[in-house]
Coordinates of C-alpha atoms in Angstrom, one line a residue:
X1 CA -84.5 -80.8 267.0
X2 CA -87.1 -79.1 264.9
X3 CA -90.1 -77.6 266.1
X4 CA -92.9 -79.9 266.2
X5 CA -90.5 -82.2 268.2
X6 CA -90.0 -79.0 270.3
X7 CA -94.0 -78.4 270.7
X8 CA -94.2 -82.2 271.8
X9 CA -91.8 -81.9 274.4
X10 CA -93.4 -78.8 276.0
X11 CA -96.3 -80.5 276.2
X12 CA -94.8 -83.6 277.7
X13 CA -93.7 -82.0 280.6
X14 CA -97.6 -82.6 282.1
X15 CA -96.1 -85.7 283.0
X16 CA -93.7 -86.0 286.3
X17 CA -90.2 -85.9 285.7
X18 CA -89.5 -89.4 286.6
X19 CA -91.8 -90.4 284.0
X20 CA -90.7 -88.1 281.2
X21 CA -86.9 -89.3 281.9
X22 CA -88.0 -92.9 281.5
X23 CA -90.1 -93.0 278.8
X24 CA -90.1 -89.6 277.4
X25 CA -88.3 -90.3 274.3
X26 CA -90.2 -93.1 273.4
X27 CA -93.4 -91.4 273.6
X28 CA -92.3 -88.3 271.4
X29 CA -90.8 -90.6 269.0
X30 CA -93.9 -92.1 268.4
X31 CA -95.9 -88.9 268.0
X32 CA -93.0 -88.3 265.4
X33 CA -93.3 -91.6 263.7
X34 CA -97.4 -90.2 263.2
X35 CA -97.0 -86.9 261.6
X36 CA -97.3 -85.6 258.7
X37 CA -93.9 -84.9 256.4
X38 CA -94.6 -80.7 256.6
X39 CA -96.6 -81.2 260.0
X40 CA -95.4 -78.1 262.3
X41 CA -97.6 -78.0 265.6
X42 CA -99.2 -81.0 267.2
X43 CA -102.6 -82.0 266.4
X44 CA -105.6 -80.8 268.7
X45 CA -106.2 -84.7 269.9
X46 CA -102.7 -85.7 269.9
X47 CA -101.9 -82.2 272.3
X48 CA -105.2 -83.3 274.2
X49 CA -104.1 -86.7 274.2
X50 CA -101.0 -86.1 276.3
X51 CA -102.1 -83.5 278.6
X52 CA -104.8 -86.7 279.5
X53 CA -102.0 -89.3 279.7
X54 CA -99.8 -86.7 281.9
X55 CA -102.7 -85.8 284.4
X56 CA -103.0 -89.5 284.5
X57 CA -99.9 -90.0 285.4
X58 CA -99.5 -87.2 288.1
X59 CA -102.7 -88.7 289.7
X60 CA -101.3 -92.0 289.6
X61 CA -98.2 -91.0 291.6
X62 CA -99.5 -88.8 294.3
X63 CA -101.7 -92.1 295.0
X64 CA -105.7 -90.6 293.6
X65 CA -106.0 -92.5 290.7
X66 CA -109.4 -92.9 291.7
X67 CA -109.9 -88.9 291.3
X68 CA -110.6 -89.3 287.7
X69 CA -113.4 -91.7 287.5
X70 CA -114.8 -89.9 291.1
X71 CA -115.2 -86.4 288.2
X72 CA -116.9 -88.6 285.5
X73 CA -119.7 -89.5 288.2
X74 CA -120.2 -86.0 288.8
X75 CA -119.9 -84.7 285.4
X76 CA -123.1 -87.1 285.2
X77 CA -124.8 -85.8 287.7
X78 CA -123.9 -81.7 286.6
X79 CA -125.3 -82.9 283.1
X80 CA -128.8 -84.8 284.9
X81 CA -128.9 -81.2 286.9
X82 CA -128.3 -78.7 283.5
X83 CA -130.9 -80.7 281.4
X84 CA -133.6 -80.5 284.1
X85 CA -132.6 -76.9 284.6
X86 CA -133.3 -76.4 281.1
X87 CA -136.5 -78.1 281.0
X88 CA -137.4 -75.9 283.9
X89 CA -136.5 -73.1 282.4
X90 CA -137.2 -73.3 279.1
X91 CA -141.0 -74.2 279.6
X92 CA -141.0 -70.8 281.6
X93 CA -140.3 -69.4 278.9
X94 CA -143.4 -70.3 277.1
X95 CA -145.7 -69.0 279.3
X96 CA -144.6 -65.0 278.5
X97 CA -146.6 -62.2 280.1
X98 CA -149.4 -60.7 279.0
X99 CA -149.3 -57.7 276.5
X100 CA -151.3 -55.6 278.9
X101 CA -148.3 -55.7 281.7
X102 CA -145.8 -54.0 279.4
X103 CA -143.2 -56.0 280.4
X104 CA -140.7 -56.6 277.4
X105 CA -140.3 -60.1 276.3
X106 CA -139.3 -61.8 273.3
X107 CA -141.9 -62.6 270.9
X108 CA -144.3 -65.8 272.3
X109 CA -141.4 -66.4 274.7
X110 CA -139.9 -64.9 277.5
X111 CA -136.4 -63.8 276.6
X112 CA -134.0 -65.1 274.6
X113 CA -133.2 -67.4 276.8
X114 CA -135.2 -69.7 275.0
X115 CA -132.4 -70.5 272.5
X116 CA -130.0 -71.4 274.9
X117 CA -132.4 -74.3 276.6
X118 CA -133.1 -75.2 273.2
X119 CA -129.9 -76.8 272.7
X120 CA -129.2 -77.9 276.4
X121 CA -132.3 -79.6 275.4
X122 CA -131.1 -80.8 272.4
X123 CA -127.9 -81.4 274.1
X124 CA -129.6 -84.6 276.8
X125 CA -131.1 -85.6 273.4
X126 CA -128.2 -86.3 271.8
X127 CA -126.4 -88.1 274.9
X128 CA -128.5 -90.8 275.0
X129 CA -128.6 -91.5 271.4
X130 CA -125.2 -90.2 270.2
X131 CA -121.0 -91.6 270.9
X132 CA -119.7 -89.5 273.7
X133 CA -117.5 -87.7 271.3
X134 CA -121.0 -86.7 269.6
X135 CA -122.7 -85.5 273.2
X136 CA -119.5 -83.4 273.8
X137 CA -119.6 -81.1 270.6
X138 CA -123.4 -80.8 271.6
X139 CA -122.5 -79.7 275.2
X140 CA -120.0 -77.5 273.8
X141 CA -122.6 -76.2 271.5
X142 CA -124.9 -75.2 274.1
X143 CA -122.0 -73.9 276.2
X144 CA -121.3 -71.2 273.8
X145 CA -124.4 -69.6 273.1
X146 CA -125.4 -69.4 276.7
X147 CA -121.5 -67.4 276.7
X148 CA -123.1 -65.7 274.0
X149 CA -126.1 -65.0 274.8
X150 CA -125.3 -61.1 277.2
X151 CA -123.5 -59.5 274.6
X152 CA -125.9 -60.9 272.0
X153 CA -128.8 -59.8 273.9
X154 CA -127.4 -56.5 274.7
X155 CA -127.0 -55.7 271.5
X156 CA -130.1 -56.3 270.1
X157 CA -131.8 -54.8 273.7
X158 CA -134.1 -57.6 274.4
X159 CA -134.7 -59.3 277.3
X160 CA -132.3 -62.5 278.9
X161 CA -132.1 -64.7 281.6
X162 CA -130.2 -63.1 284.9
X163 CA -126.3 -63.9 284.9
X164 CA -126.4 -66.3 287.5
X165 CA -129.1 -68.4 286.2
X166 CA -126.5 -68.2 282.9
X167 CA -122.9 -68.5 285.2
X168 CA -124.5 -71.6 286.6
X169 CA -125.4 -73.3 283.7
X170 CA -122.1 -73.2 282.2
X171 CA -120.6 -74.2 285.3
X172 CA -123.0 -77.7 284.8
X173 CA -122.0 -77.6 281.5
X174 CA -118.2 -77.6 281.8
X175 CA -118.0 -80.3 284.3
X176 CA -120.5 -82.0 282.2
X177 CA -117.7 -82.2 279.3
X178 CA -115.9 -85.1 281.6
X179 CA -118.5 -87.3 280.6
X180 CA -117.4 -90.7 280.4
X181 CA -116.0 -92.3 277.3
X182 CA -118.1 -95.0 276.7
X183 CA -121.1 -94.6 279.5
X184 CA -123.9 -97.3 279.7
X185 CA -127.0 -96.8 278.4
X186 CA -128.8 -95.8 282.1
X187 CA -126.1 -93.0 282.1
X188 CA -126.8 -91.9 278.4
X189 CA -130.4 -91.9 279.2
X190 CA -130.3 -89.8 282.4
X191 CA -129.7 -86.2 281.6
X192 CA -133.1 -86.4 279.2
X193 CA -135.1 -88.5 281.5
X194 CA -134.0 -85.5 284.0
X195 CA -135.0 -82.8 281.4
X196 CA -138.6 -85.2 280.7
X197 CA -139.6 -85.1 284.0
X198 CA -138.4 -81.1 284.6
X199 CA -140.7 -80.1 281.4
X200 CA -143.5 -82.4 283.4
X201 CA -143.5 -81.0 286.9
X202 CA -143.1 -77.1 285.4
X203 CA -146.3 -77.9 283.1
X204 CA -148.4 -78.5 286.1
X205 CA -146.3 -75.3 287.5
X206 CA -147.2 -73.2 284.7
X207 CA -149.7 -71.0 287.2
X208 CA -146.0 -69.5 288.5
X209 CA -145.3 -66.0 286.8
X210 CA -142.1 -66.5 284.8
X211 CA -140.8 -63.3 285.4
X212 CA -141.3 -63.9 289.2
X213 CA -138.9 -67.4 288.6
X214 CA -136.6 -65.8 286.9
X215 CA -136.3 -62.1 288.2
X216 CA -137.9 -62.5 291.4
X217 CA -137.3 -64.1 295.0
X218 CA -138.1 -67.5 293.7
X219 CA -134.7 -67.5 291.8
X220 CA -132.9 -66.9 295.0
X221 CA -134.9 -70.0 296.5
X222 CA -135.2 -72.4 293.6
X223 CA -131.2 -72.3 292.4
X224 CA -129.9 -72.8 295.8
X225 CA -132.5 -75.2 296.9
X226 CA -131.2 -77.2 293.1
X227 CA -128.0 -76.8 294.9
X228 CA -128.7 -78.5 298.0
X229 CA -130.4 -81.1 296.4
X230 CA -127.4 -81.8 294.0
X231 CA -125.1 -82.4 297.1
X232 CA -127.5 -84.5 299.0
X233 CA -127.3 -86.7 295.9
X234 CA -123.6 -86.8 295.6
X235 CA -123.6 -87.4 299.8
X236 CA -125.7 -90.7 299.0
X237 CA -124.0 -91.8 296.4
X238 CA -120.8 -91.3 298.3
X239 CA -122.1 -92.8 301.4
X240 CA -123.3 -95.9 299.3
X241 CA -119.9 -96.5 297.0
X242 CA -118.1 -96.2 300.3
X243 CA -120.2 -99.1 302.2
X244 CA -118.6 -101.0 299.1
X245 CA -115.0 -99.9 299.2
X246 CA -115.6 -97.5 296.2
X247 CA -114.1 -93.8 296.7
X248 CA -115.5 -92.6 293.5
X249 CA -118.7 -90.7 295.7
X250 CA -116.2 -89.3 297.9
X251 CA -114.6 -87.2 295.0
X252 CA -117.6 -86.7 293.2
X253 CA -118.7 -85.0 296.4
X254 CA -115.9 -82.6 296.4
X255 CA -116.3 -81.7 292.7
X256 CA -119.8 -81.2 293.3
X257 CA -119.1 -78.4 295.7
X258 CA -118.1 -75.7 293.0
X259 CA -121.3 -76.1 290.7
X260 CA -123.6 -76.6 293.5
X261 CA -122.1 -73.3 295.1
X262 CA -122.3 -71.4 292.3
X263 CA -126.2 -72.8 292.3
X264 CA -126.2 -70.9 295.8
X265 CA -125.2 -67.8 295.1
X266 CA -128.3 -65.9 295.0
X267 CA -128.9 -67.3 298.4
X268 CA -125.7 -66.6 299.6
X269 CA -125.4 -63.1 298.2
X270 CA -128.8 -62.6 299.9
X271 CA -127.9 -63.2 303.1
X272 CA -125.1 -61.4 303.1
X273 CA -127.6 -58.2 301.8
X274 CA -130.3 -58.7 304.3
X275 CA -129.4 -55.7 305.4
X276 CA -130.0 -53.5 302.8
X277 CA -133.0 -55.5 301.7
X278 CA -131.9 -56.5 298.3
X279 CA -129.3 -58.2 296.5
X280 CA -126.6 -55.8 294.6
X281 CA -124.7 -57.1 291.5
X282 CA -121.3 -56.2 293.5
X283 CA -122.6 -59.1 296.4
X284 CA -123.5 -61.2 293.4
X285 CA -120.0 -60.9 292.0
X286 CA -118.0 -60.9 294.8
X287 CA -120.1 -64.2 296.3
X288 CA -119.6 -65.6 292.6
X289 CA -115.7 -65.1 293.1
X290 CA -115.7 -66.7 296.7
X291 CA -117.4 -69.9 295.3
X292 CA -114.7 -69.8 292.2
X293 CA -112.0 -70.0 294.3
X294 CA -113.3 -72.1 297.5
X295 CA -114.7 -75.1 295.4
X296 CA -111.5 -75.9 293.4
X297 CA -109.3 -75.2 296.3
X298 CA -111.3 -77.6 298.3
X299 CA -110.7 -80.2 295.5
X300 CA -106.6 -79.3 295.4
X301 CA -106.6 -79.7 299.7
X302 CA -108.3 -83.2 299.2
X303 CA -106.1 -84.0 296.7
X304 CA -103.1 -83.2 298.5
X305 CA -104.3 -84.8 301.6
X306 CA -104.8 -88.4 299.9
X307 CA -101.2 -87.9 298.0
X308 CA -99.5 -87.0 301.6
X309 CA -101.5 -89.9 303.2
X310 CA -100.9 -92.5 300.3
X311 CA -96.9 -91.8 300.4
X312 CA -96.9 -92.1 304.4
X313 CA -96.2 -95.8 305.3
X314 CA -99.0 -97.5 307.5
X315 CA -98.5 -100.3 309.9
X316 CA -98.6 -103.1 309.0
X317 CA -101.0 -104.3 312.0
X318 CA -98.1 -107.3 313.1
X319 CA -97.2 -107.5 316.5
X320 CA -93.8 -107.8 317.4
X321 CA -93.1 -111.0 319.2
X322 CA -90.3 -109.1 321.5
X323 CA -92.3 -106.2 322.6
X324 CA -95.4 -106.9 321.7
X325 CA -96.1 -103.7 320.1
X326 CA -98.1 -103.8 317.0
X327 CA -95.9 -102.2 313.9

């Protein structure tokens, strides 16, 4: 056994062992057949490739194979949410303040904040016009330089959007890279019809002091308010799929719960500092943390829930003609 077979089989153990045992060999032997003569360690796609087909697989025998497309519906609606975000946010940061206030901003914009809606921007753009594979690099894109975008602006000591405005978007943004393969055009289209219509309503908004949005109360209001209004979308989609037999809302409205709390934390960390009058960054992280671990578990309990209650046998709703008690 050499050492690219080795690789492949490590990464083959994403599938269950049942599967692996029966069609294990097969599937390496094929990844084999593929490779290059002096190939050594799988290919990014081919090690991306299996660690799909095994979560497929596990899904598929704990009973939620309907868990998968349930994430691509709210990877849509994280990306229609990021891009109007960023239209928000990035026409705020047109409208800097005046000279005469002293407060530090970035040239004619606000911060540098204006880069990273740039390419979120960009980012809807190229969904609706681009092959999903296309849209993802651009999501990625616009993932890293909002990562980048503290240390960078720390080091050149200008001015950036708060963390949490930043933590959230890239919360959007990862869930956002299970976009569907091959979406239809309404779901290419959405994200910058979402952005179009964000860059409208803030124009007519432009009176609001961007500072105040960003810095001020209004950020404790507006992202958890963003928040709400994401799950009360997931709700009725959930509610109307179900009226249809469709489960895909139901887990879209699970995964929806760590973005949209993450949306809430300056709400939540403010209640929890009413006391003291004002938010600390220790009540930011900590709330941050909660939500980090709360969201996903909620998802894992579902999951486990459906797999317990797929593998227990229901009656059959006959009635036995000795008893007549229904089995």
């Amino acid at each position: 056994m050499n050492d690219l077979e080795r690789r492949y089989l490590r990464l083959l153990r994403t599938y269950p062992a049942d599967y692996r045992r029966a069609r294990g060999a097969e599937i390496v032997g094929t990844y084999l057949d593929l490779a290059a003569p002096d190939q050594r360690w799988p290919s990014p796609a081919d090690a991306a490739d299996l660690v799909r087909g095994g979560l497929r697989q596990r899904l598929r025998a704990a009973g939620v194979t309907d868990l998968i497309p349930g994430v691509r519906l709210a990877a849509l609606l994280a990306l229609v949410t990021a891009s109007a975000l960023a239209g928000v946010w990035g026409t705020a940061e047109l409208h800097p303040p005046p000279v005469e206030w002293g407060v530090p901003h970035v040239g004619p914009f606000v911060s540098l904040g204006v880069v990273t809606w740039a390419a979120w921007l960009l980012a809807a753009v190229v969904i609706a016009v681009a092959p999903s594979r296309v849209a993802r690099w651009a999501i990625t894109l616009a993932l890293l330089l909002t990562l980048a975008l503290p240390p960078v602006a720390a080091a050149l000591d200008a001015p950036r959007p708060p963390l949490m405005v930043l933590l959230a978007q890239v919360v959007l943004g990862l869930l956002g890279l299970a976009l569907p393969g091959r979406p239809a055009r309404a779901i290419r289209l959405a994200p910058a019809l979402s952005a179009l219509l964000a860059v409208v309503a803030t124009v007519f908004l432009v009176g609001l002091d961007p500072i105040f949005i960003y810095y001020g109360a209004a950020m404790e209001v507006f992202l958890p308010t963003v928040g709400g209004l994401l799950l009360a979308v997931g709700a009725l989609l959930a509610m109307g799929l179900a009226l249809g037999g469709d489960t895909r809302g139901g887990w879209a409205l699970v995964t929806l719960l760590t973005p949209a709390g993450f949306l809430a934390v300056p709400g939540l960390a403010d209640s929890f500092g009413a006391a003291q009058g004002s938010v600390t960054f220790t009540e930011l992280a900590v709330t941050a943390v909660a939500v980090a671990l709360a969201g996903p578990a909620a998802l894992l309990l579902t999951v486990l829930f459906r797999s317990r209650r797929a593998a227990t046998p229901q009656p059959s709703g006959q009635t036995c003609p000795t008893c007549g008690a229904r089995v």
